[in-house]
Short mmCIF file of C-alpha atoms in Angstrom, two decimals:
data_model
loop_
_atom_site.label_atom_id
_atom_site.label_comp_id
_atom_site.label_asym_id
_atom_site.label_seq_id
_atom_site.Cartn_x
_atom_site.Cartn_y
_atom_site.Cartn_z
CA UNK A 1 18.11 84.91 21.43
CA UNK A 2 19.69 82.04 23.43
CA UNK A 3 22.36 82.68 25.64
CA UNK A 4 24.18 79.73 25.26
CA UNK A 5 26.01 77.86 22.63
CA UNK A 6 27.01 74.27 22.34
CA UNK A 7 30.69 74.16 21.13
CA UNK A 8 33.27 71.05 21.08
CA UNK A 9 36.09 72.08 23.62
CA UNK A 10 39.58 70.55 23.99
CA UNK A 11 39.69 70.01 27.64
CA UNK A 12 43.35 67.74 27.13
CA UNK A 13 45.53 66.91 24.50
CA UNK A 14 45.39 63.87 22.42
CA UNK A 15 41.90 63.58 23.95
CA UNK A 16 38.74 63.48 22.04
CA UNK A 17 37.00 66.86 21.94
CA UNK A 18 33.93 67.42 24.38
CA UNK A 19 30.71 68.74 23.63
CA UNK A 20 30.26 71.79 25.96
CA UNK A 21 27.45 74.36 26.83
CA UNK A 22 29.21 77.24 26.98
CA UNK A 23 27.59 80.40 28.14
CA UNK A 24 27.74 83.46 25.47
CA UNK A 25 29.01 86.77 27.10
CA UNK A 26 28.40 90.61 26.30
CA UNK A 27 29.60 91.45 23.24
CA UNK A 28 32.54 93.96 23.68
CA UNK A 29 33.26 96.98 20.77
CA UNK A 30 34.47 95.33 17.82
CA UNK A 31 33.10 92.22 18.33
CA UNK A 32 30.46 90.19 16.35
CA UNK A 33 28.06 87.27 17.32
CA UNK A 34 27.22 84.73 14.49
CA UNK A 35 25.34 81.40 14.39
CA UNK A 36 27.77 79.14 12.60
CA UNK A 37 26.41 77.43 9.36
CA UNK A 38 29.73 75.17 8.57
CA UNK A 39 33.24 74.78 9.35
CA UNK A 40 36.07 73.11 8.01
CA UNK A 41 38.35 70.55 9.55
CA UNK A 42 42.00 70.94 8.57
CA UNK A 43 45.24 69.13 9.57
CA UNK A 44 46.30 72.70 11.47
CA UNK A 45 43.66 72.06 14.48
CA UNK A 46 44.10 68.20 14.63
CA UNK A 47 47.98 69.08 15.05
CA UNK A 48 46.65 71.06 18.06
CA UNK A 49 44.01 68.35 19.30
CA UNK A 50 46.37 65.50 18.97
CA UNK A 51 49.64 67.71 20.32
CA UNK A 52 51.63 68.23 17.61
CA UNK A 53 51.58 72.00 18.09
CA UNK A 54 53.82 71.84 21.44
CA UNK A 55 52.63 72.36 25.52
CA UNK A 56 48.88 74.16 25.21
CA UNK A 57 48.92 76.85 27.98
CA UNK A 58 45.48 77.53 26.88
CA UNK A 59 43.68 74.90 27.95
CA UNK A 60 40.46 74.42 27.88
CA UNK A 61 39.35 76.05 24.69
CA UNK A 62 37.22 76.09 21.57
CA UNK A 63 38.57 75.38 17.56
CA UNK A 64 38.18 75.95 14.61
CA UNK A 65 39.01 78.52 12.28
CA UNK A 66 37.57 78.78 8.53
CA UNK A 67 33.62 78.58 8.48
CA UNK A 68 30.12 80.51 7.39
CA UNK A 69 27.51 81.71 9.06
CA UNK A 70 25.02 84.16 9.76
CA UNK A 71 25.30 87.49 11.76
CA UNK A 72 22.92 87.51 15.06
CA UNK A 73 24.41 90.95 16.76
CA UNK A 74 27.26 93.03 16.40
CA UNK A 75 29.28 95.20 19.32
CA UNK A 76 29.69 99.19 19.33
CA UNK A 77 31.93 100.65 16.89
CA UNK A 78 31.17 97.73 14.19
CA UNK A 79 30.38 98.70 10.83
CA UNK A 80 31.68 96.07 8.11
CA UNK A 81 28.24 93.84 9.26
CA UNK A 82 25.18 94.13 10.57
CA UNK A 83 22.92 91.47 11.67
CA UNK A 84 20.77 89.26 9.20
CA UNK A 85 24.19 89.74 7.05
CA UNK A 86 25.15 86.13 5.82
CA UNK A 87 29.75 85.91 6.24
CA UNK A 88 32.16 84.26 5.41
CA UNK A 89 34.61 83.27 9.20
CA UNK A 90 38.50 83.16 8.47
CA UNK A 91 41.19 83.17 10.61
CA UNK A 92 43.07 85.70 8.52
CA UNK A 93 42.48 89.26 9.52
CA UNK A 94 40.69 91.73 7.38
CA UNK A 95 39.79 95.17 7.63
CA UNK A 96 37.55 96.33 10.84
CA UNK A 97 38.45 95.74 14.61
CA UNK A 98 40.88 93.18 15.92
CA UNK A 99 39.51 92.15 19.19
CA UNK A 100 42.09 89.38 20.74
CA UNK A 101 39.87 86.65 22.33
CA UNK A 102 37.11 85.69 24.23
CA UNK A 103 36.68 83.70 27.31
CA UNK A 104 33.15 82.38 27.96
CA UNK A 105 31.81 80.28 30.73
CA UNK A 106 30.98 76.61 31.87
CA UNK A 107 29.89 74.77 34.20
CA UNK A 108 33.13 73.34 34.88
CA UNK A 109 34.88 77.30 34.75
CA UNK A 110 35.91 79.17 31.88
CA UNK A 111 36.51 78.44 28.59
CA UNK A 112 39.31 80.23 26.18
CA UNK A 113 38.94 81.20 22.79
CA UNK A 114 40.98 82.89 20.22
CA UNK A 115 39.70 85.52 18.51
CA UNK A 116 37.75 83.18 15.47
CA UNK A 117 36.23 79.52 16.54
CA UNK A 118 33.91 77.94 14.28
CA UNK A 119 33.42 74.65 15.66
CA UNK A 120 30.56 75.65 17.87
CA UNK A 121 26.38 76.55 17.12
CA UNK A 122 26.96 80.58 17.81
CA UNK A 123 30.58 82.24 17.80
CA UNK A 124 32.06 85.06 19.12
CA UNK A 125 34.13 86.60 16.92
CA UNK A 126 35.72 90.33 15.45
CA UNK A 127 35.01 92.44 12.76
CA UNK A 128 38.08 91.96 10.95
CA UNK A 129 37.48 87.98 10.95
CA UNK A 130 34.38 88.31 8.84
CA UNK A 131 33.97 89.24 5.26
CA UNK A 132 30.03 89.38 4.09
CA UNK A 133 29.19 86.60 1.86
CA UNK A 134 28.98 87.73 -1.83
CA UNK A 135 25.78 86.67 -3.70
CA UNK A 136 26.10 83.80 -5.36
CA UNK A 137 27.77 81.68 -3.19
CA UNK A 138 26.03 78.67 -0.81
CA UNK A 139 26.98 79.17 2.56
CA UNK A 140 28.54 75.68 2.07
CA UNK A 141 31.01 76.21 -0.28
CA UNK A 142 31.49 79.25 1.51
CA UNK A 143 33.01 77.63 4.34
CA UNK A 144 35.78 76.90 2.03
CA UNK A 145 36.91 80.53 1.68
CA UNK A 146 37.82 80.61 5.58
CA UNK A 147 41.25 79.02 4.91
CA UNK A 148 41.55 75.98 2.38
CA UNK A 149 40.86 78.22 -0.76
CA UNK A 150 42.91 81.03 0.62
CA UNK A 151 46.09 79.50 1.44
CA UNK A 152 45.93 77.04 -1.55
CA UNK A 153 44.67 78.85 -4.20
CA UNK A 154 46.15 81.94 -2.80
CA UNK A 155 49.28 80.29 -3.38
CA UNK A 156 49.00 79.94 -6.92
CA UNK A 157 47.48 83.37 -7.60
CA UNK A 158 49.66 85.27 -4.96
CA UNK A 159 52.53 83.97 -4.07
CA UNK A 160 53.33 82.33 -7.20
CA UNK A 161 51.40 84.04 -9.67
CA UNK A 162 51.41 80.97 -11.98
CA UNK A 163 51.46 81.80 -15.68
CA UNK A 164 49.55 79.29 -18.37
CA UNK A 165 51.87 76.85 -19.44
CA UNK A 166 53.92 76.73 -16.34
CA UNK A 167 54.44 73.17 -14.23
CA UNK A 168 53.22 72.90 -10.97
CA UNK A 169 53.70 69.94 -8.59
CA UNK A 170 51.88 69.68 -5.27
CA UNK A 171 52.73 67.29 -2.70
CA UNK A 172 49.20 66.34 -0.84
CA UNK A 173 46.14 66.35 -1.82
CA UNK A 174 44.59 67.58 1.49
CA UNK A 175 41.81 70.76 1.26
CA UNK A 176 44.88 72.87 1.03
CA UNK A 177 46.49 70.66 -2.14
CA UNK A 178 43.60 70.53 -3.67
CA UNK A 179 42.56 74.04 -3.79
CA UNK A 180 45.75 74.72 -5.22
CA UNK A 181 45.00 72.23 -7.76
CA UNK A 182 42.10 73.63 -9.08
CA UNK A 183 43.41 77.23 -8.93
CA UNK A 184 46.46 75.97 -10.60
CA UNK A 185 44.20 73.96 -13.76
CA UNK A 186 41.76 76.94 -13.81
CA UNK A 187 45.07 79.22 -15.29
CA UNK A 188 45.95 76.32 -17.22
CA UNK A 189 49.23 74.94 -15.70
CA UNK A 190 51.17 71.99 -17.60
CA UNK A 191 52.34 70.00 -16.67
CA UNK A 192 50.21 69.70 -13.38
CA UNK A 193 51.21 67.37 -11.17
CA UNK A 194 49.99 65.57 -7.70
CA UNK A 195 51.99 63.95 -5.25
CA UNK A 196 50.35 61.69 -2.31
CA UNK A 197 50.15 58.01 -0.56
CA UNK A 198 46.69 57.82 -0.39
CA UNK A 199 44.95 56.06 -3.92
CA UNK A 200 41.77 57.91 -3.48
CA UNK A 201 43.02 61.33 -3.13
CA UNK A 202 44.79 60.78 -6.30
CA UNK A 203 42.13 59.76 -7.99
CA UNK A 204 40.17 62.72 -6.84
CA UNK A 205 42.79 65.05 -7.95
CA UNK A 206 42.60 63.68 -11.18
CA UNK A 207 39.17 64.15 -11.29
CA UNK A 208 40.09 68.10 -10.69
CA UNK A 209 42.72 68.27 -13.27
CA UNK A 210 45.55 67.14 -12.43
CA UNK A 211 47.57 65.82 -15.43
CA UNK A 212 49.56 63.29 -13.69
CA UNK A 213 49.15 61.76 -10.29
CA UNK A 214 52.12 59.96 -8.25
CA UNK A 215 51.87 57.87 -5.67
CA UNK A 216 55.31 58.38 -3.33
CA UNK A 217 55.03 54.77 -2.26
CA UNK A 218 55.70 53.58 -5.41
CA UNK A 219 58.83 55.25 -6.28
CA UNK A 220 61.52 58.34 -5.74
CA UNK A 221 58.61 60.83 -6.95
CA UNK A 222 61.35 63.51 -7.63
CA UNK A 223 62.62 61.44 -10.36
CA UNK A 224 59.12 60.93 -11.71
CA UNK A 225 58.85 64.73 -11.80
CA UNK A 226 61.68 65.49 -13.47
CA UNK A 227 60.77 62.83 -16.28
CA UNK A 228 57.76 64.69 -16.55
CA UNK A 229 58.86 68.10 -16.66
CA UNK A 230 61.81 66.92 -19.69
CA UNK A 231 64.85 66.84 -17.40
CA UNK A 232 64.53 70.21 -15.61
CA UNK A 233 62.02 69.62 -12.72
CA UNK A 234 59.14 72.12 -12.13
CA UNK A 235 58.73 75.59 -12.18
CA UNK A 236 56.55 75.36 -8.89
CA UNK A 237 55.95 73.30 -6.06
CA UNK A 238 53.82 73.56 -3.65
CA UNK A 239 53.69 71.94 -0.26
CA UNK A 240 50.68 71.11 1.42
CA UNK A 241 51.37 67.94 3.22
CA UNK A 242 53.01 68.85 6.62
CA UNK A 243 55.32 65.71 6.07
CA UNK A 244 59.36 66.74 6.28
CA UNK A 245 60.01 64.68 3.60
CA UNK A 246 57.47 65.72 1.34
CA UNK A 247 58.70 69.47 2.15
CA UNK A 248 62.63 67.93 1.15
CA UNK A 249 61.52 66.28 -2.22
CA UNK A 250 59.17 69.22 -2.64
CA UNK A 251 62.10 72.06 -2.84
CA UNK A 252 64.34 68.78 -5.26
CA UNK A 253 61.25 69.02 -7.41
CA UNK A 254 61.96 72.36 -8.54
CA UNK A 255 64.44 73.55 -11.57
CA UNK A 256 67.27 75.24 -10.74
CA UNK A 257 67.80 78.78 -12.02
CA UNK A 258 64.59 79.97 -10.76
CA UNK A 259 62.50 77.11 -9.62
CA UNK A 260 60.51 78.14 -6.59
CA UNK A 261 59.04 76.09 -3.66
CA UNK A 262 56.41 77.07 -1.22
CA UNK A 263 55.71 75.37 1.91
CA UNK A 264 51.90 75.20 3.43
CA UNK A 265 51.88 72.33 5.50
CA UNK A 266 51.94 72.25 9.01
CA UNK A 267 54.61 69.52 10.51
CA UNK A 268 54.67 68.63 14.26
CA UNK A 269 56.47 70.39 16.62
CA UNK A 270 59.91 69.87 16.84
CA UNK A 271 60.79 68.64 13.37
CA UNK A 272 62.97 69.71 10.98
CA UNK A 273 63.71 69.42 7.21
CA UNK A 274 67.52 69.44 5.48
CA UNK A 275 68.10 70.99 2.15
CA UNK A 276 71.21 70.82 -0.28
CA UNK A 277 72.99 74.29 -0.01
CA UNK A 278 73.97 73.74 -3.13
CA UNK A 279 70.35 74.02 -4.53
CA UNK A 280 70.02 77.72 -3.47
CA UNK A 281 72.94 78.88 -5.28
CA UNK A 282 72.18 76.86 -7.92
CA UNK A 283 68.95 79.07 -8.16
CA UNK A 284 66.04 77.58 -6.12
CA UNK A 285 63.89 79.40 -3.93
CA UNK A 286 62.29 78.53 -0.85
CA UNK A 287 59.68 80.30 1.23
CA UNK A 288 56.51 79.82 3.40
CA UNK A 289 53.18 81.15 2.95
CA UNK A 290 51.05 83.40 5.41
CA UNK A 291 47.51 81.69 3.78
CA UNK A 292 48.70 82.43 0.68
CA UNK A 293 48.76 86.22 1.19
CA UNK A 294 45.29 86.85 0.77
CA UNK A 295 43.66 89.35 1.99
CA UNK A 296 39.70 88.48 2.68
CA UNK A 297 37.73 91.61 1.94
CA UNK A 298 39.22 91.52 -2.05
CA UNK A 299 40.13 88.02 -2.37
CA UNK A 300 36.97 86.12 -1.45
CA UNK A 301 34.89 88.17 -3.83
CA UNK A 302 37.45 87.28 -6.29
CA UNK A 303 37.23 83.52 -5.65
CA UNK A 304 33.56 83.63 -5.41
CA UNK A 305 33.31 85.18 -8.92
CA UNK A 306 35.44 82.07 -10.29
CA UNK A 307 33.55 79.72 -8.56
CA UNK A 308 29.99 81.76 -9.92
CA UNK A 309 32.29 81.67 -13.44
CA UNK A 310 32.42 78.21 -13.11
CA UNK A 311 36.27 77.71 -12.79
CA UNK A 312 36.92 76.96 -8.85
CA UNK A 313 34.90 73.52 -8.57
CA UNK A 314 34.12 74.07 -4.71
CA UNK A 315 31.80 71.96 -4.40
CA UNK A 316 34.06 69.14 -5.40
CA UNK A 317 36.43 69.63 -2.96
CA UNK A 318 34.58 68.63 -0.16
CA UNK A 319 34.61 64.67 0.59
CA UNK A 320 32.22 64.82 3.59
CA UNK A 321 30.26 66.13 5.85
CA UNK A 322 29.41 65.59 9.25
CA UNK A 323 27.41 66.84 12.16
CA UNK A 324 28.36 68.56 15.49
CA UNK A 325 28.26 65.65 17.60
CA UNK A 326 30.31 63.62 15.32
CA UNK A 327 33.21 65.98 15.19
CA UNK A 328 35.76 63.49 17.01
CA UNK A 329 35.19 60.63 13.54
CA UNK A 330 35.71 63.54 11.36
CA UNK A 331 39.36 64.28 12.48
CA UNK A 332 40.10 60.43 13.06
CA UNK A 333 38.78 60.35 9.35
CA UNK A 334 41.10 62.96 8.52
CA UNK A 335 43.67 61.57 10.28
CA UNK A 336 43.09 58.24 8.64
CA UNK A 337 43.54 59.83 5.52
CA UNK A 338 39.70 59.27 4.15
CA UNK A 339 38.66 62.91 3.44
CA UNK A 340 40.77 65.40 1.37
CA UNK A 341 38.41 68.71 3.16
CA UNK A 342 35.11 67.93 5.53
CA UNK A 343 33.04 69.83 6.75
CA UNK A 344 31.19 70.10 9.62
CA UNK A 345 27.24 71.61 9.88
CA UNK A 346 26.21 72.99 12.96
#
């Protein structure tokens, strides 16, 4: 077994990400090693490579945290995996040990790490931020189930717990927006609405089944929803943008006397959104969502049977994929708005 791993490492903000040898260390109790299949790129880590999250005292380190791969070795004390076993790598904790972080070494000093990174050939992770892979499912879609499926479709089925027949409008269709979409048409929400700038992602979400797509540069899209919903605005809305003013219009969106808004999008550091007062005593409800409070070890089998079922489209969710090397074109892509959710194969 090698004992070292090529990873991309943020060595400075706003500064393209560096390919990096990065020497693998012991393995402490609770910890497992696995060679990283795929990884997703979000919004959430190019708001960290690009600064958006604030000052980085941790400087230089590894990213990346939804992904699949394949267990190589596994620390004292571990019991949830063994190696050969193929897993799913999510940021959100499961059951087994919680080991903080690791710190591995370079030839330009150490190199931090949180306690899941997935943009790198072999990873050093925890027990609790691996879930084995049920049968079934392609260690490519699988990547999915590390965060975008989660939070979005966790969303619908967790936080919400959206009923047939019930509207739902999301703003952005990112990874996150998207797997709320098809979460949200596989229950069989109506009206089910999609808010964005970008042409193409509408057209993709329509594709998914959304009923109605609205591009916000054409128009108050608030107004647009409530003609569409007979007056009364939505039942849900769902947030997966990161922009303030999407979060704003998102929470208008809703119906009063019970209308409920959830916010998933990550917006830079520093900003702020203003809401009507009036709005929450005239019934709305707004909250955030902790990845759509799913838990892994019972909710990815449960999205991997609807996707083996037929009725989470993974597969169509992802827009492109990339290599290692090419990591830094697949956040400007991102950035640029041309992929809803990449991936990248190590």
């Amino acid at each position: 077994m090698a004992d070292t791993t090529i990873a991309a490492v943020l060595h400075e903000l706003n500064k393209p990400l560096r390919l990096t040898e990065l020497t693998l260390p012991a393995l402490k109790p609770g910890q497992v090693m696995v060679d990283v299949a795929y990884s997703g790129v979000c919004q959430s880590q190019l708001n960290e490579i690009r600064g958006r999250k604030g000052p980085d005292k941790f400087l230089p380190h590894t990213l990346g945290h939804e992904g699949s791969g394949t267990v190589t070795a596994v620390g004292e004390r571990v019991t949830k995996v063994k190696p050969g076993m193929k897993v799913v790598l999510s940021w959100l904790k499961g059951s087994g040990a919680d080991v903080p972080g690791t710190v591995y070494q370079s030839a330009d000093g150490p190199v931090n790490s949180g306690a899941i990174s997935t943009f790198m050939q072999r990873t050093v992770t925890c027990e609790n931020r691996v879930t084995p892979l049920p049968d079934g499912l392609p260690l490519r879609e699988a990547a999915l189930l590390g965060c975008a499926i989660p939070t979005g479709a966790g969303i619908v089925f967790n936080s919400l717990e959206v009923k047939q027949g019930e509207s739902v409008v999301i703003f952005g269709a990112g990874g996150v927006g998207l797997s709320a979409l098809i979460a949200a048409a596989s229950i069989g929400a109506s009206p089910l609405i999609v808010v964005d700038i970008v042409p193409d992602k509408l057209e993709k979400a329509k594709s998914l089944g959304a009923t109605h797509a609205i591009d916000a540069r054409s128009g108050d899209p608030v107004a647009k929803i409530r003609d569409l919903t007979g007056g009364q605005g939505a039942h849900y809305a769902i947030e997966a943008s990161g922009s303030p003013v999407a979060m704003e219009a998102a929470f208008e969106a809703v119906r009063n006397g019970g209308g409920r808004c959830v916010i998933a999008g990550n917006a830079e550091h520093g900003k702020t959104i203003r809401l009507n007062p009036f709005s929450l005593i005239s019934g709305k409800r707004i909250a955030g969502s902790w990845g759509g409070e799913s838990r892994p070890d019972s909710d990815i089998p449960r999205y991997a049977a609807l996707f083996s079922a037929g009725r989470l489209p993974l597969s169509q969710l992802i827009t492109a994929e990339y290599r290692l090397a090419d990591i830094n074109q697949a956040f400007d892509d991102l950035e640029g708005g041309r992929v809803a959710r990449a991936l990248v194969a190590i």
